[in-house]
Amino acid sequence: MGRQRQWLSASVMTHVLMWPLWMAAPSAWALSADLEGVDDEVARNIRAYLQNIEEDEYTENRLEGEIRQRTQAAMRVYGYYEPDITIDLPDDGSPKLTIEPGAQVTIETLDINILGDAADDAPFVDALDRFPLKEGDTLRHAPWDRLRGEFSGLAIERGYFDWGFTDRRMEVRPYLQSARLYMAFDSGPRYQFGETLITGSQIQPERLQRMRPFDVGDPYLAESLARYNQQLAETGWFSSVSVTPRLETAQELTILPTGGGDPWWTSATASQPERPRVSSAALSSVLSVSQQNDTALPIDVNVEPANRHQFEVGLGFATDVGPRLRFGWDQPWINQYGHSLDHDLYLSAPEQRFTGVYDMPLDDPLRDSYRLQYGIRNVDDSDTDSLEGTVEIARRWEFDNDWVQSLYFRTTYEDFTQGGEADQVWLFYPGIQWSRTRTRPQRFPLWGDRQQFSVEYSDTTWGSDAQFLRLTGDTEWIRTYGEDNRFLARVSVGAIETNDFDKLPPSLRFFVGGDRSVRGYSYEGLSPRNEQGKLRGGQQKLTSSLEYQRRVTGDWWGATFVDAGDAFDNWGPSDLKKSAGLGVRWISPVGPIRFDIAHPFDDDDDNWRLHFSIGPEF
């Protein structure tokens, strides 16, 4: 049996070509009939069969015959093969059908066999075990048709390209109320993955070969090809990716047609390498000898390089920082090893920063890499004035459970004035971070969570200007109940253990307050103060938030929330700052836009504060 190639049938092509005409034609009025004698699923199926009848296009006799024929067809799928149907067609009103269903056909013989390699393949065996009908049961067509479709779908998904039904019969004897069902599915041999041919890649082919989720000789699985295609696309190295099996049918090997020209299959295989052709007689003799061993399926990977330079500009506004501008310059690949370089410029009134990331992927570029990060940052906000330069070398792993682990060594120089106290410090410290972010969908998550935990340590022994142990942890959750109720919860903690707190720069101290912290208070306006009453930052922090959102209409949501938190020096705050408020959410084309009005309960001015921001929660 030769390999099968699935082509568009003439009926499918007719549907495609006629679709515009059908769309332009007036829609058919559904015939509404009153039914007696049947109910539940049988009645629903009859109405479904009758729904496209246009009464005005039939004479009375033809209309009665059409209704009878369709009703019989609708009842046969439930085993009713000899119903007694009385049809009343009044001059006005709906037709009335009085139905005596009669006896249902039962299954006398049920003979289903799986032949070939699929006989021992678990998904096929499971599909057969799940088949709900057995001898003596009432005949129902749907499970029979479903099993047939399941076998053919599994065959294509699992590499049985020579599959076919050697027997597929449903013999019904209505006068005996019995049916005999026969199905013999011959899968033929299961194909294995052959060699992978990569074309069009600017990245070393060996790197792409190592990304394959399959090896040569593994049983073919369509899911593995889809995963390979997705992984190649996620690298960012390519503008297009195509991973396909090379299906060489017997027709592709035969000689050209007698009348000359190309055979009909040429256009469908134009992207595949041209192969020599042999005579039909030679082909027949060769196939009889070689077909049994010809089960290695080569894989063709065709890629096109992504643009080497990609630019992105973003504008935004938040009450914390006012207008903000972001300019990104991304180089998704800079050499044949797949190294990438990403630069980011961020500008706002209180903060300006320029950062870069040089990424060096390892054998699994999506999960394992070395990273060199560097940047310069200037902050001039309230009681903080800081100029910071940082260089970091990191090793990054992403695990199968979506957790990301990053082990890094960072060096920072910071020239700062905090609360009137100025200093210049060099810090050298290693750190480790674990994080995971899951959201769906991306633009406005209805389900998601984000976790992050990090540990950093610095010691004067190796030349750092301060000794400290710094720990931070954050968790955020989004859950939606029904279609209109969305809940958000957030907790953030941080702690620093040190005897050199005055040497710690503002970038490592804790400040609380603002749009994404404790609303109702100014941006990073909560922390311990020095003798002059100026903010000096805290050694610990704790913030929490609980928010409920309710869809008002379409993309508009209302919100109510309660926030609490503070930054402090002692282990445990004496009293957290609290606030509550109301808000509006609009899911705009550029992302969620949030507008909140919050009232602080522990502020001397006792003023309401407005908060406005653009972008998802995380």
Coordinates of C-alpha atoms in Angstrom, one line a residue:
M1 CA 0.0 0.0 0.0
G2 CA 1.5 3.4 -1.0
R3 CA 1.8 6.4 1.3
Q4 CA -1.3 8.6 1.3
R5 CA -1.2 12.3 0.6
Q6 CA -4.2 14.4 1.6
W7 CA -5.4 16.6 -1.2
L8 CA -8.4 19.0 -1.4
S9 CA -11.3 17.0 -2.8
A10 CA -13.4 18.4 -5.6
S11 CA -16.3 18.9 -3.2
V12 CA -14.1 21.0 -0.8
M13 CA -12.9 23.1 -3.7
T14 CA -16.5 23.6 -4.8
H15 CA -17.4 24.8 -1.3
V16 CA -14.4 27.2 -1.3
L17 CA -15.3 28.7 -4.7
M18 CA -19.0 29.0 -4.1
W19 CA -18.7 30.5 -0.6
P20 CA -18.8 34.2 -1.8
L21 CA -22.0 33.4 -3.8
W22 CA -23.6 31.7 -0.8
M23 CA -22.7 34.7 1.4
A24 CA -24.3 37.0 -1.1
A25 CA -27.5 35.0 -1.4
P26 CA -30.4 35.5 0.9
S27 CA -30.4 33.2 3.9
A28 CA -32.8 30.3 4.1
W29 CA -35.7 30.5 6.5
A30 CA -35.6 27.6 8.9
L31 CA -38.6 25.3 8.9
S32 CA -40.2 25.1 12.3
A33 CA -42.1 21.9 13.0
D34 CA -44.1 20.7 16.0
L35 CA -43.0 17.2 17.0
E36 CA -44.9 14.5 18.8
G37 CA -43.7 11.1 19.8
V38 CA -40.0 11.9 20.2
D39 CA -38.1 14.1 22.6
D40 CA -34.6 15.0 23.9
E41 CA -31.7 14.3 21.5
V42 CA -33.8 12.7 18.8
A43 CA -36.1 15.7 18.6
R44 CA -33.2 18.1 18.6
N45 CA -31.5 16.1 15.7
I46 CA -34.7 16.1 13.7
R47 CA -35.0 19.9 14.0
A48 CA -31.4 20.3 13.0
Y49 CA -32.0 18.3 9.9
L50 CA -35.1 20.3 9.0
Q51 CA -33.7 23.8 9.7
N52 CA -32.5 24.7 6.2
I53 CA -35.7 23.8 4.3
E54 CA -37.2 26.8 2.4
E55 CA -40.9 26.1 2.3
D56 CA -41.6 28.5 -0.6
E57 CA -39.5 26.5 -3.0
Y58 CA -41.4 23.2 -2.6
T59 CA -44.8 22.1 -3.7
E60 CA -46.9 20.5 -1.0
N61 CA -46.1 16.9 -2.1
R62 CA -42.3 17.7 -2.5
L63 CA -42.2 19.4 0.9
E64 CA -43.9 16.4 2.6
G65 CA -41.4 14.1 0.9
E66 CA -38.4 16.2 1.9
I67 CA -39.5 16.4 5.5
R68 CA -40.1 12.7 5.6
Q69 CA -36.7 11.9 4.1
R70 CA -34.8 14.2 6.4
T71 CA -36.7 13.0 9.5
Q72 CA -35.9 9.4 8.7
A73 CA -32.2 10.2 8.2
A74 CA -32.1 12.1 11.5
M75 CA -33.6 9.1 13.4
R76 CA -31.4 6.5 11.8
V77 CA -28.3 7.8 13.6
Y78 CA -30.1 6.7 16.8
G79 CA -31.0 3.3 15.6
Y80 CA -34.6 4.1 14.5
Y81 CA -34.8 2.6 11.0
E82 CA -38.6 2.0 10.6
P83 CA -40.4 5.0 12.1
D84 CA -44.0 5.6 11.3
I85 CA -44.3 9.4 10.4
T86 CA -47.5 11.3 9.9
I87 CA -47.1 14.8 8.5
D88 CA -49.8 17.4 8.7
L89 CA -49.2 20.6 6.6
P90 CA -51.7 23.2 7.6
D91 CA -52.3 26.2 5.4
D92 CA -51.2 28.5 8.2
G93 CA -48.8 27.7 11.0
S94 CA -46.0 25.1 11.5
P95 CA -46.0 21.6 10.1
K96 CA -46.9 18.9 12.6
L97 CA -45.1 15.6 12.7
T98 CA -46.6 12.7 14.7
I99 CA -43.9 10.0 15.0
E100 CA -44.1 6.4 16.1
P101 CA -40.4 5.6 16.4
G102 CA -40.7 1.8 16.4
A103 CA -38.1 -0.6 17.7
Q104 CA -34.4 0.4 17.7
V105 CA -31.8 -1.6 15.9
T106 CA -29.4 -3.5 18.1
I107 CA -25.9 -4.6 17.4
E108 CA -25.8 -8.3 16.6
T109 CA -22.1 -8.5 15.5
L110 CA -19.3 -6.1 16.4
D111 CA -15.9 -6.9 14.8
I112 CA -13.2 -4.2 15.1
N113 CA -9.5 -5.0 14.4
I114 CA -6.3 -3.0 14.3
L115 CA -3.6 -4.4 12.0
G116 CA -0.1 -3.4 11.4
D117 CA 2.3 -1.6 13.9
A118 CA -0.6 0.3 15.5
A119 CA -1.9 -2.9 17.0
D120 CA 0.6 -2.4 19.9
D121 CA 0.5 1.4 20.0
A122 CA -1.2 2.6 23.2
P123 CA -3.3 5.5 21.8
F124 CA -4.9 3.2 19.3
V125 CA -5.5 0.5 21.9
D126 CA -7.0 3.2 24.3
A127 CA -9.3 4.5 21.5
L128 CA -10.6 1.0 20.9
D129 CA -11.0 0.4 24.7
R130 CA -13.0 3.7 25.0
F131 CA -15.4 2.7 22.2
P132 CA -18.8 2.7 24.1
L133 CA -20.8 0.2 21.9
K134 CA -20.9 -3.6 22.4
E135 CA -22.9 -6.4 21.1
G136 CA -26.5 -6.2 22.3
D137 CA -26.4 -2.4 22.5
T138 CA -28.7 0.0 20.6
L139 CA -27.0 1.1 17.3
R140 CA -25.8 4.7 17.4
H141 CA -23.9 6.1 14.4
A142 CA -21.9 8.8 16.2
P143 CA -19.5 6.6 18.2
W144 CA -18.8 4.5 15.1
D145 CA -18.0 7.5 13.0
R146 CA -16.0 9.0 15.8
L147 CA -13.8 5.9 16.1
R148 CA -13.2 5.9 12.3
G149 CA -12.1 9.6 12.5
E150 CA -10.0 8.9 15.6
F151 CA -8.1 6.1 13.9
S152 CA -7.3 8.2 10.8
G153 CA -6.3 11.2 12.9
L154 CA -3.9 9.1 15.1
A155 CA -2.4 7.6 12.0
I156 CA -1.4 11.0 10.6
E157 CA -0.2 12.3 14.0
R158 CA 1.9 9.2 14.8
G159 CA 3.5 8.5 11.5
Y160 CA 1.4 5.7 9.9
F161 CA 1.4 7.1 6.4
D162 CA 0.4 3.9 4.7
W163 CA -2.8 3.5 6.7
G164 CA -6.1 2.4 5.3
F165 CA -9.3 0.6 6.1
T166 CA -9.4 -2.9 4.6
D167 CA -12.9 -3.3 5.8
R168 CA -15.5 -0.8 7.0
R169 CA -19.1 -1.9 6.8
M170 CA -22.3 -1.3 8.7
E171 CA -24.9 -3.9 7.6
V172 CA -28.4 -3.1 9.0
R173 CA -31.4 -5.4 8.8
P174 CA -34.3 -3.2 9.9
Y175 CA -36.8 -6.0 9.6
L176 CA -34.8 -8.0 12.1
Q177 CA -33.9 -4.9 14.2
S178 CA -30.2 -6.0 14.0
A179 CA -26.9 -4.6 12.7
R180 CA -23.5 -6.0 12.0
L181 CA -20.5 -3.7 12.2
Y182 CA -17.1 -4.5 10.7
M183 CA -14.0 -2.4 10.8
A184 CA -10.5 -3.4 10.0
F185 CA -7.9 -0.7 10.2
D186 CA -4.5 -1.5 8.7
S187 CA -1.9 1.1 9.9
G188 CA 1.0 -0.4 8.0
P189 CA 4.5 0.3 9.4
R190 CA 5.2 3.3 11.6
Y191 CA 7.6 5.8 10.2
Q192 CA 10.7 7.0 12.1
F193 CA 12.4 10.4 12.0
G194 CA 15.2 10.4 9.5
E195 CA 17.9 13.0 8.9
T196 CA 17.1 16.7 9.3
L197 CA 18.1 19.0 6.5
I198 CA 18.3 22.7 7.5
T199 CA 18.4 25.4 4.8
G200 CA 18.5 29.2 4.9
S201 CA 20.0 29.5 8.4
Q202 CA 22.5 32.1 9.3
I203 CA 23.1 30.3 12.6
Q204 CA 25.3 27.2 12.8
P205 CA 23.2 24.2 11.7
E206 CA 24.7 22.2 14.5
R207 CA 23.1 24.5 17.1
L208 CA 19.7 24.1 15.5
Q209 CA 20.2 20.3 15.3
R210 CA 20.8 20.1 19.0
M211 CA 17.5 21.8 19.6
R212 CA 15.5 18.9 18.1
P213 CA 13.1 17.2 20.6
F214 CA 13.6 14.0 18.6
D215 CA 16.6 11.9 17.4
V216 CA 17.1 10.0 14.2
G217 CA 15.3 6.7 14.5
D218 CA 12.7 7.8 17.0
P219 CA 9.1 7.0 16.1
Y220 CA 7.5 9.9 14.1
L221 CA 5.2 12.2 16.1
A222 CA 3.6 15.3 14.7
E223 CA 3.7 17.0 18.1
S224 CA 7.5 16.8 18.1
L225 CA 7.7 18.6 14.8
A226 CA 5.3 21.3 16.1
R227 CA 7.4 21.7 19.2
Y228 CA 10.6 22.0 17.2
N229 CA 9.0 24.6 14.9
Q230 CA 7.9 26.6 18.0
Q231 CA 11.3 26.4 19.7
L232 CA 13.1 27.7 16.5
A233 CA 10.6 30.5 16.2
E234 CA 11.0 31.5 19.9
T235 CA 14.8 32.0 19.5
G236 CA 14.0 35.3 17.7
W237 CA 16.7 34.4 15.1
F238 CA 14.3 33.9 12.2
S239 CA 11.5 35.8 10.5
S240 CA 9.9 32.6 9.3
V241 CA 10.3 28.9 10.2
S242 CA 8.9 25.8 8.5
V243 CA 9.5 22.3 9.8
T244 CA 7.9 19.6 7.5
P245 CA 8.3 15.9 6.9
R246 CA 9.4 15.0 3.3
L247 CA 6.6 12.8 2.1
E248 CA 7.9 11.0 -1.1
T249 CA 4.9 9.3 -2.7
A250 CA 5.1 6.8 -5.5
Q251 CA 3.6 9.4 -7.9
E252 CA 6.6 11.7 -7.3
L253 CA 9.0 9.0 -8.6
T254 CA 7.2 8.0 -11.8
I255 CA 8.1 9.2 -15.3
L256 CA 6.5 12.3 -16.8
P257 CA 3.1 12.1 -18.4
T258 CA 2.9 10.8 -22.0
G259 CA 1.7 14.1 -23.3
G260 CA 4.7 15.9 -21.9
G261 CA 4.8 18.7 -19.3
D262 CA 4.8 18.5 -15.6
P263 CA 2.7 16.0 -13.7
W264 CA -0.2 17.3 -11.6
W265 CA 1.6 17.0 -8.3
T266 CA 4.6 19.2 -9.3
S267 CA 3.1 22.4 -7.8
A268 CA 2.5 20.7 -4.5
T269 CA 6.1 19.6 -4.2
A270 CA 7.8 22.6 -5.7
S271 CA 9.6 23.4 -2.5
Q272 CA 11.2 19.9 -2.3
P273 CA 14.4 18.8 -4.0
E274 CA 13.9 17.4 -7.5
R275 CA 14.5 13.6 -7.6
P276 CA 15.3 11.4 -10.6
R277 CA 12.3 9.6 -12.2
V278 CA 12.1 6.0 -13.2
S279 CA 9.7 4.0 -15.4
S280 CA 6.5 2.6 -14.0
A281 CA 7.7 -1.0 -14.5
A282 CA 11.0 -0.4 -12.7
L283 CA 9.1 1.4 -9.9
S284 CA 6.7 -1.6 -9.4
S285 CA 9.6 -4.0 -9.0
V286 CA 11.6 -1.7 -6.7
L287 CA 8.7 -0.9 -4.4
S288 CA 8.0 -4.6 -3.9
V289 CA 11.5 -5.1 -2.5
S290 CA 12.3 -1.8 -0.8
Q291 CA 9.0 -0.6 0.7
Q292 CA 9.3 -2.7 3.9
N293 CA 12.5 -0.9 4.9
D294 CA 11.7 2.5 3.6
T295 CA 10.3 4.0 6.8
A296 CA 12.9 6.7 7.6
L297 CA 11.2 10.0 7.1
P298 CA 13.6 13.0 6.4
I299 CA 12.7 16.3 7.9
D300 CA 13.1 19.6 6.0
V301 CA 13.7 22.8 8.0
N302 CA 13.5 26.0 6.0
V303 CA 14.2 29.3 7.8
E304 CA 14.7 32.9 6.9
P305 CA 16.9 35.2 9.0
A306 CA 15.2 37.8 11.2
N307 CA 16.2 41.5 10.6
R308 CA 19.5 42.1 12.3
H309 CA 18.4 45.4 13.8
Q310 CA 15.0 45.9 15.3
F311 CA 13.8 49.2 16.9
E312 CA 10.9 49.9 19.3
V313 CA 9.6 53.2 20.6
G314 CA 7.1 53.4 23.5
L315 CA 5.3 56.4 25.1
G316 CA 3.5 56.2 28.4
F317 CA 2.3 58.1 31.4
A318 CA 1.9 57.3 35.1
T319 CA 1.2 59.6 38.1
D320 CA 4.4 58.2 39.8
V321 CA 6.8 59.4 37.1
G322 CA 4.7 61.5 34.7
P323 CA 5.4 61.2 31.0
R324 CA 7.9 58.5 30.0
L325 CA 9.7 57.5 26.9
R326 CA 11.3 54.2 26.0
F327 CA 13.5 53.4 23.0
G328 CA 14.7 49.9 22.4
W329 CA 17.3 48.6 20.0
D330 CA 17.4 44.9 19.6
Q331 CA 19.9 42.7 17.7
P332 CA 18.4 39.2 17.9
W333 CA 21.5 37.7 16.3
I334 CA 25.0 39.2 15.8
N335 CA 27.0 36.1 14.8
Q336 CA 26.7 32.5 13.7
Y337 CA 26.5 31.3 17.3
G338 CA 23.2 33.1 17.9
H339 CA 24.5 35.7 20.4
S340 CA 22.2 38.7 20.8
L341 CA 22.5 42.3 22.0
D342 CA 19.7 44.4 23.4
H343 CA 19.9 48.0 24.4
D344 CA 17.2 50.0 26.2
L345 CA 16.9 53.8 26.9
Y346 CA 14.3 54.9 29.4
L347 CA 13.5 58.6 30.1
S348 CA 11.2 60.1 32.7
A349 CA 11.4 63.2 35.0
P350 CA 12.7 61.4 38.1
E351 CA 14.7 58.7 36.4
Q352 CA 16.8 58.2 33.3
R353 CA 18.6 54.9 32.5
F354 CA 20.5 53.2 29.7
T355 CA 20.9 49.4 29.9
G356 CA 22.3 46.7 27.7
V357 CA 22.2 42.9 27.7
Y358 CA 24.6 40.6 25.8
D359 CA 23.2 37.1 25.6
M360 CA 25.3 34.0 24.9
P361 CA 23.0 31.0 24.5
L362 CA 24.3 27.5 25.2
D363 CA 23.1 24.1 23.8
D364 CA 19.5 24.9 24.7
P365 CA 19.2 28.6 23.7
L366 CA 15.7 29.0 25.1
R367 CA 16.7 27.7 28.6
D368 CA 20.4 28.0 29.2
S369 CA 22.6 31.0 28.6
Y370 CA 25.3 33.3 29.9
R371 CA 24.5 37.0 30.1
L372 CA 26.5 40.2 30.4
Q373 CA 24.4 43.1 31.6
Y374 CA 25.5 46.7 32.0
G375 CA 23.9 50.1 32.5
I376 CA 23.9 53.6 33.9
R377 CA 21.1 55.1 35.9
N378 CA 20.4 58.6 37.2
V379 CA 17.7 59.3 39.8
D380 CA 16.6 62.7 41.1
D381 CA 13.4 62.3 43.0
S382 CA 12.3 63.8 46.3
D383 CA 15.1 63.2 48.8
T384 CA 17.1 60.9 46.5
D385 CA 19.9 62.0 44.1
S386 CA 21.9 59.1 42.7
L387 CA 24.1 58.3 39.7
E388 CA 24.7 54.5 39.4
G389 CA 26.8 52.3 37.1
T390 CA 26.4 48.5 37.1
V391 CA 28.0 45.5 35.4
E392 CA 26.7 42.0 35.9
I393 CA 27.7 38.6 34.7
A394 CA 25.0 35.9 35.0
R395 CA 24.3 32.3 34.3
R396 CA 20.6 31.6 33.6
W397 CA 18.6 28.4 33.6
E398 CA 14.9 27.8 32.8
F399 CA 13.4 24.6 34.1
D400 CA 10.5 22.5 32.7
N401 CA 8.2 23.8 35.4
D402 CA 8.7 27.4 34.0
W403 CA 10.9 28.5 37.0
V404 CA 13.9 30.6 36.0
Q405 CA 17.1 30.5 38.1
S406 CA 19.8 33.2 37.6
L407 CA 23.1 33.1 39.4
Y408 CA 25.0 36.4 39.1
F409 CA 27.9 38.5 40.2
R410 CA 27.3 42.2 40.2
T411 CA 29.6 45.2 40.7
T412 CA 28.1 48.6 41.3
Y413 CA 29.4 52.1 41.7
E414 CA 27.0 54.7 43.1
D415 CA 27.5 58.4 43.8
F416 CA 24.4 59.4 45.9
T417 CA 22.9 61.8 48.3
Q418 CA 20.0 60.4 50.3
G419 CA 18.2 62.6 52.8
G420 CA 21.1 65.1 52.7
E421 CA 23.7 62.4 53.4
A422 CA 26.2 62.0 50.6
D423 CA 28.6 59.1 49.8
Q424 CA 30.3 57.2 47.0
V425 CA 30.5 53.4 47.2
W426 CA 31.8 50.4 45.3
L427 CA 30.0 47.2 45.9
F428 CA 30.9 43.7 44.7
Y429 CA 28.3 41.0 45.5
P430 CA 27.0 37.7 44.2
G431 CA 23.3 36.9 44.1
I432 CA 20.8 34.2 43.1
Q433 CA 17.3 34.7 41.9
W434 CA 14.3 32.4 41.2
S435 CA 11.3 33.7 39.3
R436 CA 8.3 32.5 37.4
T437 CA 5.6 34.4 35.5
R438 CA 2.5 32.8 34.0
T439 CA -0.3 34.7 32.3
R440 CA -3.1 34.1 29.9
P441 CA -3.9 36.0 27.8
Q442 CA -1.0 38.4 27.6
R443 CA -2.7 41.7 26.9
F444 CA -5.2 41.6 29.8
P445 CA -4.6 38.4 31.9
L446 CA -7.7 36.7 33.2
W447 CA -5.5 34.1 34.9
G448 CA -1.9 34.4 36.0
D449 CA 0.7 34.6 38.8
R450 CA 4.2 35.9 39.3
Q451 CA 6.7 34.8 41.9
Q452 CA 10.2 36.2 42.5
F453 CA 12.7 35.5 45.3
S454 CA 16.3 36.7 45.5
V455 CA 19.3 36.6 47.9
E456 CA 22.3 38.9 47.6
Y457 CA 25.4 39.1 49.8
S458 CA 28.3 41.5 50.0
D459 CA 31.4 41.4 52.2
T460 CA 34.3 43.9 52.8
T461 CA 36.7 40.9 52.6
W462 CA 36.7 41.0 48.8
G463 CA 36.9 44.8 48.6
S464 CA 33.3 45.8 48.8
D465 CA 32.6 49.0 50.7
A466 CA 29.7 47.4 52.7
Q467 CA 28.8 44.1 54.2
F468 CA 25.2 43.1 53.9
L469 CA 22.7 40.2 53.3
R470 CA 19.7 41.3 51.3
L471 CA 16.5 39.2 50.7
T472 CA 13.5 40.1 48.6
G473 CA 10.3 38.2 47.7
D474 CA 7.2 39.1 45.6
T475 CA 4.1 37.2 44.7
E476 CA 1.1 38.3 42.6
W477 CA -2.0 36.4 41.7
I478 CA -4.8 37.0 39.2
R479 CA -7.9 34.8 39.1
T480 CA -11.2 35.2 37.3
Y481 CA -14.5 33.6 38.3
G482 CA -17.2 33.4 35.7
E483 CA -16.6 35.9 32.9
D484 CA -17.1 39.2 34.9
N485 CA -15.3 38.8 38.3
R486 CA -11.6 39.4 38.4
F487 CA -9.5 39.2 41.6
L488 CA -5.9 40.4 42.2
A489 CA -3.7 39.9 45.3
R490 CA -0.1 41.0 45.9
V491 CA 2.4 40.6 48.7
S492 CA 6.0 42.0 48.6
V493 CA 8.6 41.6 51.4
G494 CA 12.2 42.7 51.8
A495 CA 14.9 42.6 54.4
I496 CA 18.5 43.7 54.8
E497 CA 20.9 42.5 57.5
T498 CA 23.8 44.9 57.8
N499 CA 25.9 47.0 60.2
D500 CA 26.9 49.4 57.3
F501 CA 23.4 50.7 56.4
D502 CA 24.8 54.2 55.8
K503 CA 27.0 52.7 53.1
L504 CA 24.1 51.1 51.2
P505 CA 23.1 53.2 48.2
P506 CA 19.4 54.2 47.6
S507 CA 19.1 51.5 44.9
L508 CA 19.4 48.8 47.6
R509 CA 17.3 50.5 50.3
F510 CA 13.5 50.1 50.6
F511 CA 10.9 52.7 49.7
V512 CA 7.2 52.2 49.5
G513 CA 4.2 54.0 47.9
G514 CA 2.8 54.7 44.5
D515 CA 0.8 53.2 41.7
R516 CA 2.2 49.7 42.0
S517 CA 2.7 49.7 45.8
V518 CA 0.5 51.4 48.4
R519 CA -1.9 53.7 46.5
G520 CA -3.0 56.9 48.2
Y521 CA 0.6 57.8 49.1
S522 CA 3.3 59.5 46.9
Y523 CA 5.7 57.5 44.8
E524 CA 8.3 55.9 47.2
G525 CA 7.2 58.4 49.9
L526 CA 7.0 55.9 52.7
S527 CA 10.2 55.0 54.6
P528 CA 12.0 55.9 57.9
R529 CA 13.1 59.6 58.0
N530 CA 16.3 61.1 59.5
E531 CA 16.6 63.8 62.1
Q532 CA 15.9 66.4 59.4
G533 CA 12.6 64.7 58.5
K534 CA 13.9 63.5 55.1
L535 CA 13.5 60.0 53.7
R536 CA 16.5 57.8 54.3
G537 CA 15.1 54.4 53.2
G538 CA 14.3 51.3 55.3
Q539 CA 16.0 48.0 56.1
Q540 CA 12.8 46.1 55.7
K541 CA 9.5 46.4 53.8
L542 CA 6.1 44.8 53.6
T543 CA 3.3 45.6 51.2
S544 CA 0.1 43.9 50.3
S545 CA -2.9 44.6 48.1
L546 CA -6.3 43.0 47.4
E547 CA -8.4 44.2 44.5
Y548 CA -11.8 43.1 43.0
Q549 CA -12.8 44.0 39.5
R550 CA -16.2 43.7 37.9
R551 CA -16.9 44.0 34.2
V552 CA -19.3 46.8 33.6
T553 CA -19.6 46.4 29.8
G554 CA -17.4 45.1 27.1
D555 CA -13.8 46.2 27.8
W556 CA -14.7 48.4 30.7
W557 CA -14.2 47.2 34.3
G558 CA -14.8 48.8 37.7
A559 CA -12.5 48.2 40.6
T560 CA -12.3 48.5 44.4
F561 CA -9.1 47.9 46.4
V562 CA -7.4 47.9 49.8
D563 CA -3.6 48.4 50.1
A564 CA -1.4 48.3 53.1
G565 CA 2.4 48.5 53.6
D566 CA 5.4 50.4 54.8
A567 CA 9.2 50.5 54.8
F568 CA 10.8 50.3 58.3
D569 CA 14.0 49.5 60.2
N570 CA 12.9 47.1 62.9
W571 CA 11.9 43.5 62.3
G572 CA 8.2 44.0 62.1
P573 CA 6.3 47.3 61.6
S574 CA 4.4 48.8 64.5
D575 CA 1.7 49.9 62.2
L576 CA 1.3 49.5 58.4
K577 CA 0.1 52.4 56.3
K578 CA -3.3 51.6 54.8
S579 CA -5.5 53.0 52.0
A580 CA -8.6 52.1 50.0
G581 CA -10.2 53.3 46.8
L582 CA -12.1 52.8 43.6
G583 CA -10.9 52.6 40.0
V584 CA -11.7 52.1 36.3
R585 CA -10.0 49.7 33.9
W586 CA -10.2 50.0 30.1
I587 CA -8.7 47.3 27.9
S588 CA -7.5 49.6 25.1
P589 CA -5.8 48.5 21.9
V590 CA -2.4 49.6 23.4
G591 CA -3.0 47.7 26.7
P592 CA -5.0 48.1 29.9
I593 CA -5.4 51.7 31.1
R594 CA -5.9 52.0 34.9
F595 CA -7.4 55.0 36.7
D596 CA -7.7 54.9 40.5
I597 CA -8.6 57.3 43.2
A598 CA -7.3 56.3 46.6
H599 CA -7.8 57.6 50.1
P600 CA -4.9 57.1 52.6
F601 CA -6.0 56.4 56.2
D602 CA -2.6 57.3 57.9
D603 CA -1.6 60.5 56.1
D604 CA -1.5 63.8 58.0
D605 CA -3.0 65.7 55.0
D606 CA -5.8 63.1 54.7
N607 CA -6.0 63.8 50.9
W608 CA -7.3 61.7 48.1
R609 CA -4.7 60.8 45.5
L610 CA -5.3 60.0 41.8
H611 CA -3.3 57.2 40.1
F612 CA -3.1 56.7 36.3
S613 CA -1.0 54.1 34.5
I614 CA -0.9 52.1 31.3
G615 CA 0.1 48.4 31.0
P616 CA -0.8 45.0 32.5
E617 CA -0.3 44.3 36.3
F618 CA 2.8 42.2 35.6

